[in-house]
PDB file of C-alpha atoms in Angstrom:
ATOM      1  CA  MET A   1     126.953 118.886 108.640  1.00 81.00           C
ATOM      2  CA  SER A   2     123.555 119.341 106.974  1.00 92.00           C
ATOM      3  CA  GLU A   3     123.148 117.642 103.542  1.00 97.00           C
ATOM      4  CA  LYS A   4     120.963 119.039 100.821  1.00 98.00           C
ATOM      5  CA  PHE A   5     118.039 116.927  99.390  1.00 98.00           C
ATOM      6  CA  SER A   6     115.937 116.920  96.384  1.00 98.00           C
ATOM      7  CA  ILE A   7     112.621 115.176  97.019  1.00 98.00           C
ATOM      8  CA  ILE A   8     111.198 113.805  93.812  1.00 98.00           C
ATOM      9  CA  ILE A   9     107.520 112.908  93.645  1.00 98.00           C
ATOM     10  CA  PRO A  10     105.609 111.820  90.502  1.00 97.00           C
ATOM     11  CA  CYS A  11     101.913 112.709  90.822  1.00 95.00           C
ATOM     12  CA  TYR A  12      98.784 112.099  88.988  1.00 93.00           C
ATOM     13  CA  ASN A  13      95.273 113.429  90.288  1.00 92.00           C
ATOM     14  CA  ASN A  14      94.512 112.450  94.042  1.00 92.00           C
ATOM     15  CA  SER A  15      95.266 116.002  95.076  1.00 94.00           C
ATOM     16  CA  ASP A  16      93.673 115.477  98.524  1.00 94.00           C
ATOM     17  CA  LEU A  17      96.429 112.949  99.232  1.00 96.00           C
ATOM     18  CA  LEU A  18      99.156 115.184  97.742  1.00 96.00           C
ATOM     19  CA  LEU A  19      98.068 118.070  99.988  1.00 96.00           C
ATOM     20  CA  ASN A  20      98.678 116.093 103.118  1.00 96.00           C
ATOM     21  CA  THR A  21     101.975 114.927 101.673  1.00 97.00           C
ATOM     22  CA  LEU A  22     103.091 118.546 100.993  1.00 97.00           C
ATOM     23  CA  HIS A  23     101.748 119.513 104.520  1.00 96.00           C
ATOM     24  CA  GLY A  24     104.166 116.895 105.790  1.00 96.00           C
ATOM     25  CA  TYR A  25     107.199 118.636 104.112  1.00 97.00           C
ATOM     26  CA  ALA A  26     106.049 122.100 105.361  1.00 96.00           C
ATOM     27  CA  ASN A  27     106.316 120.689 108.919  1.00 94.00           C
ATOM     28  CA  GLN A  28     109.788 119.257 108.791  1.00 95.00           C
ATOM     29  CA  THR A  29     112.312 119.772 111.605  1.00 94.00           C
ATOM     30  CA  TYR A  30     114.962 120.156 108.903  1.00 97.00           C
ATOM     31  CA  SER A  31     115.786 123.528 107.604  1.00 97.00           C
ATOM     32  CA  TYR A  32     113.852 124.606 104.500  1.00 96.00           C
ATOM     33  CA  ASP A  33     117.042 125.891 103.093  1.00 97.00           C
ATOM     34  CA  ASN A  34     118.381 122.293 102.701  1.00 98.00           C
ATOM     35  CA  PHE A  35     115.755 120.631 100.611  1.00 98.00           C
ATOM     36  CA  GLU A  36     113.580 121.113  97.564  1.00 98.00           C
ATOM     37  CA  VAL A  37     110.448 119.194  96.566  1.00 98.00           C
ATOM     38  CA  ILE A  38     110.036 118.499  92.811  1.00 98.00           C
ATOM     39  CA  LEU A  39     106.558 117.387  91.560  1.00 98.00           C
ATOM     40  CA  ILE A  40     106.363 115.755  88.266  1.00 97.00           C
ATOM     41  CA  ASP A  41     102.750 115.590  86.998  1.00 95.00           C
ATOM     42  CA  ASN A  42     101.818 112.817  84.654  1.00 93.00           C
ATOM     43  CA  ASN A  43      98.966 114.430  82.902  1.00 92.00           C
ATOM     44  CA  SER A  44      96.560 114.902  85.724  1.00 92.00           C
ATOM     45  CA  SER A  45      93.094 115.642  84.560  1.00 89.00           C
ATOM     46  CA  HIS A  46      92.259 117.759  87.659  1.00 80.00           C
ATOM     47  CA  LYS A  47      93.311 121.253  88.005  1.00 87.00           C
ATOM     48  CA  GLU A  48      93.562 120.796  91.863  1.00 91.00           C
ATOM     49  CA  ILE A  49      97.317 119.768  91.291  1.00 93.00           C
ATOM     50  CA  ILE A  50      98.028 123.252  90.398  1.00 95.00           C
ATOM     51  CA  ASP A  51      96.061 124.359  93.557  1.00 95.00           C
ATOM     52  CA  CYS A  52      98.319 122.139  95.592  1.00 95.00           C
ATOM     53  CA  TYR A  53     101.390 123.787  94.259  1.00 96.00           C
ATOM     54  CA  HIS A  54     100.080 127.305  94.866  1.00 96.00           C
ATOM     55  CA  GLN A  55      99.114 126.434  98.474  1.00 96.00           C
ATOM     56  CA  TYR A  56     102.549 125.359  99.216  1.00 97.00           C
ATOM     57  CA  ARG A  57     104.911 127.190  97.025  1.00 96.00           C
ATOM     58  CA  ASP A  58     105.680 129.910  99.572  1.00 96.00           C
ATOM     59  CA  LYS A  59     106.248 127.452 102.493  1.00 95.00           C
ATOM     60  CA  PHE A  60     109.351 125.709 101.153  1.00 97.00           C
ATOM     61  CA  ASN A  61     111.291 125.299  97.809  1.00 98.00           C
ATOM     62  CA  LEU A  62     108.532 123.641  95.623  1.00 98.00           C
ATOM     63  CA  SER A  63     108.580 123.136  91.841  1.00 98.00           C
ATOM     64  CA  LEU A  64     105.762 121.641  89.642  1.00 97.00           C
ATOM     65  CA  PHE A  65     106.567 120.269  86.143  1.00 97.00           C
ATOM     66  CA  PHE A  66     103.975 119.168  83.658  1.00 95.00           C
ATOM     67  CA  ARG A  67     104.910 116.563  81.103  1.00 91.00           C
ATOM     68  CA  PRO A  68     103.906 116.327  77.409  1.00 93.00           C
ATOM     69  CA  LYS A  69     100.992 114.006  76.521  1.00 91.00           C
ATOM     70  CA  LEU A  70     101.808 110.500  77.688  1.00 90.00           C
ATOM     71  CA  LEU A  71     100.786 107.201  76.152  1.00 85.00           C
ATOM     72  CA  ASN A  72     100.293 105.938  79.720  1.00 87.00           C
ATOM     73  CA  ASN A  73      99.655 108.113  82.861  1.00 86.00           C
ATOM     74  CA  PHE A  74     101.383 105.369  84.945  1.00 87.00           C
ATOM     75  CA  SER A  75     104.832 106.441  83.900  1.00 92.00           C
ATOM     76  CA  LEU A  76     106.795 106.595  87.173  1.00 92.00           C
ATOM     77  CA  ASN A  77     110.288 105.934  85.897  1.00 95.00           C
ATOM     78  CA  SER A  78     110.481 108.567  83.159  1.00 95.00           C
ATOM     79  CA  ALA A  79     108.977 111.017  85.741  1.00 96.00           C
ATOM     80  CA  ARG A  80     111.624 110.136  88.209  1.00 97.00           C
ATOM     81  CA  ASN A  81     114.414 110.480  85.549  1.00 98.00           C
ATOM     82  CA  LEU A  82     113.113 113.917  84.766  1.00 98.00           C
ATOM     83  CA  GLY A  83     113.135 114.721  88.432  1.00 98.00           C
ATOM     84  CA  VAL A  84     116.699 113.435  88.829  1.00 98.00           C
ATOM     85  CA  ASN A  85     117.996 115.584  85.887  1.00 98.00           C
ATOM     86  CA  ILE A  86     116.299 118.667  87.325  1.00 97.00           C
ATOM     87  CA  ALA A  87     117.453 118.045  90.872  1.00 98.00           C
ATOM     88  CA  ASN A  88     119.753 120.735  92.242  1.00 98.00           C
ATOM     89  CA  ASN A  89     121.117 118.736  95.288  1.00 98.00           C
ATOM     90  CA  LYS A  90     123.553 115.840  95.933  1.00 98.00           C
ATOM     91  CA  TRP A  91     120.981 113.473  97.355  1.00 98.00           C
ATOM     92  CA  CYS A  92     117.698 112.381  95.726  1.00 98.00           C
ATOM     93  CA  VAL A  93     114.871 111.282  98.000  1.00 98.00           C
ATOM     94  CA  PHE A  94     112.142 109.383  96.221  1.00 98.00           C
ATOM     95  CA  SER A  95     108.551 109.258  97.591  1.00 97.00           C
ATOM     96  CA  ASP A  96     104.998 108.878  96.383  1.00 96.00           C
ATOM     97  CA  SER A  97     102.311 111.547  96.261  1.00 96.00           C
ATOM     98  CA  ASP A  98     100.285 109.649  98.877  1.00 96.00           C
ATOM     99  CA  CYS A  99     103.082 109.187 101.419  1.00 97.00           C
ATOM    100  CA  ILE A 100     103.425 111.671 104.253  1.00 97.00           C
ATOM    101  CA  PRO A 101     106.912 112.109 105.722  1.00 97.00           C
ATOM    102  CA  SER A 102     107.268 111.958 109.510  1.00 94.00           C
ATOM    103  CA  PRO A 103     108.195 115.399 110.932  1.00 94.00           C
ATOM    104  CA  ASP A 104     111.791 114.415 111.521  1.00 95.00           C
ATOM    105  CA  TYR A 105     111.982 112.536 108.262  1.00 97.00           C
ATOM    106  CA  LEU A 106     114.813 114.466 106.593  1.00 98.00           C
ATOM    107  CA  SER A 107     116.522 115.080 109.868  1.00 97.00           C
ATOM    108  CA  ASN A 108     116.843 111.294 110.310  1.00 97.00           C
ATOM    109  CA  ILE A 109     118.096 110.814 106.779  1.00 98.00           C
ATOM    110  CA  ASN A 110     120.764 113.394 107.418  1.00 98.00           C
ATOM    111  CA  ASP A 111     121.677 111.578 110.625  1.00 97.00           C
ATOM    112  CA  GLU A 112     122.117 108.348 108.721  1.00 97.00           C
ATOM    113  CA  ILE A 113     124.326 109.851 106.212  1.00 97.00           C
ATOM    114  CA  THR A 114     126.442 111.625 108.875  1.00 96.00           C
ATOM    115  CA  SER A 115     126.954 108.397 110.833  1.00 95.00           C
ATOM    116  CA  LYS A 116     127.467 105.921 107.893  1.00 95.00           C
ATOM    117  CA  GLY A 117     129.277 108.059 105.279  1.00 92.00           C
ATOM    118  CA  GLU A 118     128.388 108.875 101.741  1.00 91.00           C
ATOM    119  CA  ASN A 119     129.025 105.463 100.082  1.00 97.00           C
ATOM    120  CA  ILE A 120     125.552 104.309 100.930  1.00 98.00           C
ATOM    121  CA  CYS A 121     121.962 104.173  99.602  1.00 98.00           C
ATOM    122  CA  LEU A 122     119.044 104.018 102.032  1.00 98.00           C
ATOM    123  CA  THR A 123     115.528 102.650 102.423  1.00 98.00           C
ATOM    124  CA  GLY A 124     112.904 103.016 105.039  1.00 97.00           C
ATOM    125  CA  LEU A 125     109.600 101.775 106.195  1.00 97.00           C
ATOM    126  CA  ARG A 126     105.927 102.567 105.317  1.00 96.00           C
ATOM    127  CA  GLU A 127     103.277 102.879 107.981  1.00 96.00           C
ATOM    128  CA  PHE A 128      99.732 102.330 106.598  1.00 96.00           C
ATOM    129  CA  ILE A 129      96.887 104.675 107.793  1.00 96.00           C
ATOM    130  CA  HIS A 130      93.487 105.621 106.522  1.00 95.00           C
ATOM    131  CA  VAL A 131      93.071 109.185 104.893  1.00 94.00           C
ATOM    132  CA  GLU A 132      89.889 109.790 106.974  1.00 93.00           C
ATOM    133  CA  ASN A 133      91.908 109.592 110.329  1.00 94.00           C
ATOM    134  CA  ILE A 134      94.330 112.326 109.318  1.00 93.00           C
ATOM    135  CA  ASN A 135      93.862 115.946 110.547  1.00 90.00           C
ATOM    136  CA  THR A 136      96.180 118.316 108.953  1.00 87.00           C
ATOM    137  CA  HIS A 137      95.597 120.762 111.833  1.00 84.00           C
ATOM    138  CA  LYS A 138      97.197 118.272 114.159  1.00 86.00           C
ATOM    139  CA  MET A 139     100.096 117.418 111.758  1.00 83.00           C
ATOM    140  CA  ASN A 140     102.806 119.569 113.185  1.00 75.00           C
ATOM    141  CA  ILE A 141     106.349 119.300 114.500  1.00 67.00           C
ATOM    142  CA  ASP A 142     105.358 119.189 118.062  1.00 62.00           C
ATOM    143  CA  ASN A 143     102.916 116.329 118.296  1.00 64.00           C
ATOM    144  CA  ASN A 144     102.624 112.720 117.415  1.00 86.00           C
ATOM    145  CA  HIS A 145      99.409 112.747 115.325  1.00 92.00           C
ATOM    146  CA  LEU A 146     100.400 110.430 112.441  1.00 93.00           C
ATOM    147  CA  ASN A 147     101.975 107.934 114.876  1.00 92.00           C
ATOM    148  CA  ASN A 148      98.782 107.816 116.690  1.00 92.00           C
ATOM    149  CA  CYS A 149      96.616 107.158 113.757  1.00 93.00           C
ATOM    150  CA  PRO A 150      95.359 103.434 113.672  1.00 94.00           C
ATOM    151  CA  ARG A 151      97.098 101.103 111.155  1.00 95.00           C
ATOM    152  CA  VAL A 152      95.150  99.533 108.311  1.00 94.00           C
ATOM    153  CA  HIS A 153      95.480  96.397 106.255  1.00 92.00           C
ATOM    154  CA  SER A 154      96.628  98.037 103.025  1.00 92.00           C
ATOM    155  CA  PRO A 155      96.152  96.539  99.537  1.00 89.00           C
ATOM    156  CA  SER A 156      99.472  98.129  98.565  1.00 88.00           C
ATOM    157  CA  ASN A 157     101.011  95.945 101.404  1.00 90.00           C
ATOM    158  CA  TYR A 158      99.290  92.675 100.165  1.00 88.00           C
ATOM    159  CA  GLY A 159      96.568  93.238 102.795  1.00 89.00           C
ATOM    160  CA  LEU A 160      99.144  93.063 105.666  1.00 90.00           C
ATOM    161  CA  LEU A 161      99.045  95.409 108.633  1.00 92.00           C
ATOM    162  CA  LYS A 162     102.806  96.031 108.958  1.00 93.00           C
ATOM    163  CA  ASP A 163     105.361  96.641 106.307  1.00 93.00           C
ATOM    164  CA  ARG A 164     106.029  93.202 104.712  1.00 91.00           C
ATOM    165  CA  ARG A 165     109.732  93.762 104.658  1.00 93.00           C
ATOM    166  CA  LEU A 166     109.963  93.676 108.446  1.00 93.00           C
ATOM    167  CA  GLY A 167     112.029  90.565 109.645  1.00 93.00           C
ATOM    168  CA  LYS A 168     114.574  91.129 106.718  1.00 94.00           C
ATOM    169  CA  ILE A 169     114.981  94.828 106.150  1.00 96.00           C
ATOM    170  CA  GLU A 170     116.377  95.513 109.603  1.00 96.00           C
ATOM    171  CA  TYR A 171     119.511  93.439 108.759  1.00 96.00           C
ATOM    172  CA  LEU A 172     120.468  95.355 105.753  1.00 96.00           C
ATOM    173  CA  PRO A 173     123.182  95.154 104.308  1.00 95.00           C
ATOM    174  CA  HIS A 174     123.515  91.636 105.563  1.00 95.00           C
ATOM    175  CA  THR A 175     120.549  90.008 103.931  1.00 94.00           C
ATOM    176  CA  GLU A 176     119.954  88.212 100.678  1.00 94.00           C
ATOM    177  CA  HIS A 177     118.837  90.408  97.720  1.00 97.00           C
ATOM    178  CA  PRO A 178     119.359  93.684  99.647  1.00 97.00           C
ATOM    179  CA  TRP A 179     117.859  95.544  96.610  1.00 98.00           C
ATOM    180  CA  GLY A 180     114.592  93.697  97.111  1.00 96.00           C
ATOM    181  CA  HIS A 181     113.895  95.868 100.141  1.00 96.00           C
ATOM    182  CA  PHE A 182     114.025  99.214  98.216  1.00 97.00           C
ATOM    183  CA  TYR A 183     110.586 100.713  97.621  1.00 96.00           C
ATOM    184  CA  GLY A 184     110.094 103.981  95.586  1.00 95.00           C
ATOM    185  CA  CYS A 185     107.936 105.558  98.314  1.00 95.00           C
ATOM    186  CA  ASN A 186     110.961 105.828 100.636  1.00 98.00           C
ATOM    187  CA  MET A 187     114.381 105.514  99.359  1.00 98.00           C
ATOM    188  CA  VAL A 188     117.477 107.727  98.947  1.00 98.00           C
ATOM    189  CA  PHE A 189     120.366 107.706  96.541  1.00 98.00           C
ATOM    190  CA  LYS A 190     123.066 110.085  95.553  1.00 98.00           C
ATOM    191  CA  LYS A 191     122.229 111.760  92.278  1.00 98.00           C
ATOM    192  CA  GLN A 192     125.577 110.958  90.720  1.00 98.00           C
ATOM    193  CA  ASP A 193     125.117 107.245  91.396  1.00 98.00           C
ATOM    194  CA  ILE A 194     121.764 107.316  89.671  1.00 98.00           C
ATOM    195  CA  LEU A 195     123.392 109.015  86.659  1.00 98.00           C
ATOM    196  CA  ASP A 196     126.262 106.700  86.683  1.00 98.00           C
ATOM    197  CA  VAL A 197     124.031 103.489  86.329  1.00 98.00           C
ATOM    198  CA  GLY A 198     121.918 105.012  83.563  1.00 98.00           C
ATOM    199  CA  LEU A 199     118.945 106.374  85.568  1.00 98.00           C
ATOM    200  CA  PHE A 200     115.671 104.375  86.134  1.00 98.00           C
ATOM    201  CA  ASP A 201     114.905 101.835  83.434  1.00 97.00           C
ATOM    202  CA  GLU A 202     111.961 103.322  81.590  1.00 96.00           C
ATOM    203  CA  TYR A 203     110.900  99.827  80.242  1.00 96.00           C
ATOM    204  CA  TYR A 204     108.991  99.617  83.609  1.00 95.00           C
ATOM    205  CA  ASP A 205     106.688 102.398  82.673  1.00 93.00           C
ATOM    206  CA  GLY A 206     103.005 101.454  82.085  1.00 90.00           C
ATOM    207  CA  SER A 207     103.092  98.462  84.495  1.00 87.00           C
ATOM    208  CA  TRP A 208     103.102  98.121  88.249  1.00 86.00           C
ATOM    209  CA  GLY A 209     106.259  97.797  90.369  1.00 91.00           C
ATOM    210  CA  TYR A 210     109.798  96.431  90.614  1.00 95.00           C
ATOM    211  CA  ASP A 211     111.470  99.523  89.012  1.00 96.00           C
ATOM    212  CA  ASP A 212     112.786 100.718  92.395  1.00 97.00           C
ATOM    213  CA  ILE A 213     114.322  97.319  93.066  1.00 98.00           C
ATOM    214  CA  ASP A 214     115.908  97.488  89.658  1.00 98.00           C
ATOM    215  CA  LEU A 215     117.536 100.748  90.311  1.00 98.00           C
ATOM    216  CA  ALA A 216     118.862  99.570  93.844  1.00 98.00           C
ATOM    217  CA  TYR A 217     120.184  96.353  92.170  1.00 98.00           C
ATOM    218  CA  LYS A 218     122.182  98.451  89.688  1.00 98.00           C
ATOM    219  CA  VAL A 219     123.511 100.966  92.177  1.00 98.00           C
ATOM    220  CA  ILE A 220     124.425  98.284  94.698  1.00 98.00           C
ATOM    221  CA  SER A 221     125.896  95.664  92.364  1.00 97.00           C
ATOM    222  CA  GLN A 222     127.571  97.899  89.846  1.00 98.00           C
ATOM    223  CA  LEU A 223     128.898 100.678  92.049  1.00 98.00           C
ATOM    224  CA  ASN A 224     129.526  98.677  95.193  1.00 97.00           C
ATOM    225  CA  ILE A 225     127.314 101.113  97.233  1.00 98.00           C
ATOM    226  CA  LYS A 226     126.340  99.886 100.658  1.00 98.00           C
ATOM    227  CA  PRO A 227     122.502  99.465 101.293  1.00 98.00           C
ATOM    228  CA  ASN A 228     121.237 100.639 104.615  1.00 97.00           C
ATOM    229  CA  PHE A 229     117.983 100.659 106.672  1.00 97.00           C
ATOM    230  CA  MET A 230     116.699 103.888 108.031  1.00 97.00           C
ATOM    231  CA  LYS A 231     114.849 102.836 111.142  1.00 93.00           C
ATOM    232  CA  HIS A 232     113.544 106.145 112.102  1.00 94.00           C
ATOM    233  CA  ALA A 233     112.992 107.802 108.710  1.00 96.00           C
ATOM    234  CA  LYS A 234     109.488 106.554 107.874  1.00 96.00           C
ATOM    235  CA  VAL A 235     106.590 107.657 105.723  1.00 97.00           C
ATOM    236  CA  PHE A 236     102.852 107.237 106.310  1.00 97.00           C
ATOM    237  CA  HIS A 237     101.074 105.782 103.335  1.00 97.00           C
ATOM    238  CA  GLN A 238      97.431 107.178 102.956  1.00 96.00           C
ATOM    239  CA  ASP A 239      94.803 104.498 102.276  1.00 95.00           C
ATOM    240  CA  LYS A 240      91.321 104.960 101.084  1.00 87.00           C
ATOM    241  CA  VAL A 241      90.126 101.342 101.529  1.00 72.00           C
ATOM    242  CA  ASN A 242      86.922 100.641 103.435  1.00 61.00           C
ATOM    243  CA  LEU A 243      88.072  99.636 106.917  1.00 46.00           C
ATOM    244  CA  ASP A 244      84.875  97.497 107.402  1.00 47.00           C
ATOM    245  CA  ILE A 245      85.566  95.042 104.595  1.00 43.00           C
ATOM    246  CA  THR A 246      88.158  92.443 103.940  1.00 42.00           C
ATOM    247  CA  VAL A 247      90.914  93.689 101.677  1.00 40.00           C
ATOM    248  CA  ASN A 248      90.845  91.594  98.492  1.00 43.00           C
ATOM    249  CA  ASP A 249      92.841  93.670  96.224  1.00 44.00           C
ATOM    250  CA  LYS A 250      95.940  91.673  97.178  1.00 42.00           C
ATOM    251  CA  GLU A 251      94.633  88.860  95.139  1.00 43.00           C
ATOM    252  CA  SER A 252      95.347  90.702  91.758  1.00 54.00           C
ATOM    253  CA  LYS A 253      98.742  91.929  93.012  1.00 58.00           C
ATOM    254  CA  ASN A 254      99.870  88.312  93.674  1.00 60.00           C
ATOM    255  CA  LYS A 255      99.370  87.372  90.027  1.00 69.00           C
ATOM    256  CA  LYS A 256     102.946  87.771  89.017  1.00 77.00           C
ATOM    257  CA  ARG A 257     102.648  85.912  85.726  1.00 72.00           C
ATOM    258  CA  ASN A 258     100.592  88.743  84.300  1.00 81.00           C
ATOM    259  CA  ASN A 259     102.986  91.413  85.509  1.00 88.00           C
ATOM    260  CA  ARG A 260     105.622  92.049  82.837  1.00 92.00           C
ATOM    261  CA  ASN A 261     107.728  94.112  85.202  1.00 94.00           C
ATOM    262  CA  TYR A 262     108.101  91.184  87.590  1.00 94.00           C
ATOM    263  CA  GLN A 263     109.059  88.811  84.712  1.00 94.00           C
ATOM    264  CA  TYR A 264     111.447  91.430  83.427  1.00 96.00           C
ATOM    265  CA  LEU A 265     113.212  91.769  86.850  1.00 96.00           C
ATOM    266  CA  CYS A 266     113.428  88.021  87.438  1.00 96.00           C
ATOM    267  CA  ASN A 267     115.208  87.581  84.100  1.00 96.00           C
ATOM    268  CA  LYS A 268     117.676  90.374  85.118  1.00 96.00           C
ATOM    269  CA  ILE A 269     118.513  89.262  88.636  1.00 97.00           C
ATOM    270  CA  ASN A 270     119.693  85.700  89.171  1.00 97.00           C
ATOM    271  CA  GLY A 271     117.844  84.142  91.988  1.00 97.00           C
ATOM    272  CA  TYR A 272     115.258  86.895  92.460  1.00 96.00           C
ATOM    273  CA  TYR A 273     112.345  84.720  91.528  1.00 94.00           C
ATOM    274  CA  GLN A 274     112.940  82.222  94.283  1.00 95.00           C
ATOM    275  CA  PHE A 275     113.703  85.031  96.817  1.00 94.00           C
ATOM    276  CA  SER A 276     110.317  86.643  96.056  1.00 92.00           C
ATOM    277  CA  MET A 277     108.459  83.321  96.315  1.00 92.00           C
ATOM    278  CA  ASP A 278     110.109  82.625  99.734  1.00 92.00           C
ATOM    279  CA  GLU A 279     108.994  86.074 100.896  1.00 89.00           C
ATOM    280  CA  PHE A 280     105.383  85.289  99.917  1.00 86.00           C
ATOM    281  CA  LYS A 281     105.486  82.093 101.868  1.00 88.00           C
ATOM    282  CA  ARG A 282     107.086  83.876 104.821  1.00 86.00           C
ATOM    283  CA  PHE A 283     103.780  85.930 105.098  1.00 82.00           C
ATOM    284  CA  GLY A 284     101.403  83.117 104.276  1.00 79.00           C
ATOM    285  CA  LEU A 285     100.719  84.491 100.810  1.00 75.00           C
ATOM    286  CA  THR A 286     100.611  82.625  97.529  1.00 71.00           C
ATOM    287  CA  SER A 287     101.521  83.974  94.071  1.00 64.00           C
ATOM    288  CA  VAL A 288     100.667  82.677  90.614  1.00 53.00           C
TER     289      VAL A 288
END
């Protein structure tokens, strides 16, 4: 059986990365009849976002929605909530505008649901590659171009080469704080489950991170939904960092005391603070 998916992608400028992302959905092994892509634009200042839409609107079911003037362009959760309410399909797939799906991404998600049933939510890995190594002419169903791109030490991954969740995420659902392994660039929930827990918490808008973990926590703990790891359904995060210099952006991301989202989540989930500190130690990182 082929499930139907609604892929929800908030976007803001960076049209060059979004073009690569959309190219990835145009080259899926999954039938175009079984998925839609919903772009929610958070007040981009560049008209190229519209050009992205026009370039791919005839290749698959693609929609672009513009939001009224926002107080903060970093409003992921209200954008995702809009996407959920618009979504026409049973399953919502969340991604970022700079993450390219592997060619068999949706096919692998469908296989996971077929084998494990519908009482689940899903999360998968990110591979970190440099945008300069991506050739869209080589990105097609029949080759392994993205897999062959060299991996980079990404600031969005605390300067680590491999997804920092490895070593724990593979053991879902049998690992502590399973919601802590859900990242908004690659996670799947039933639309009805998201509605049943009151959607994404829009308090998180305007500051970085932890909103995705919050949603997973609500769905897993309130609805008794089983979290699962998608081994093969991965996305490729496009980085623009200079490969010749040491990544130092991780320093600012480690300063949790200044992140209101982190403080908010730790107050909501008993034991999450200690869990996150242990995770930092596991990778030789420190946090303040």
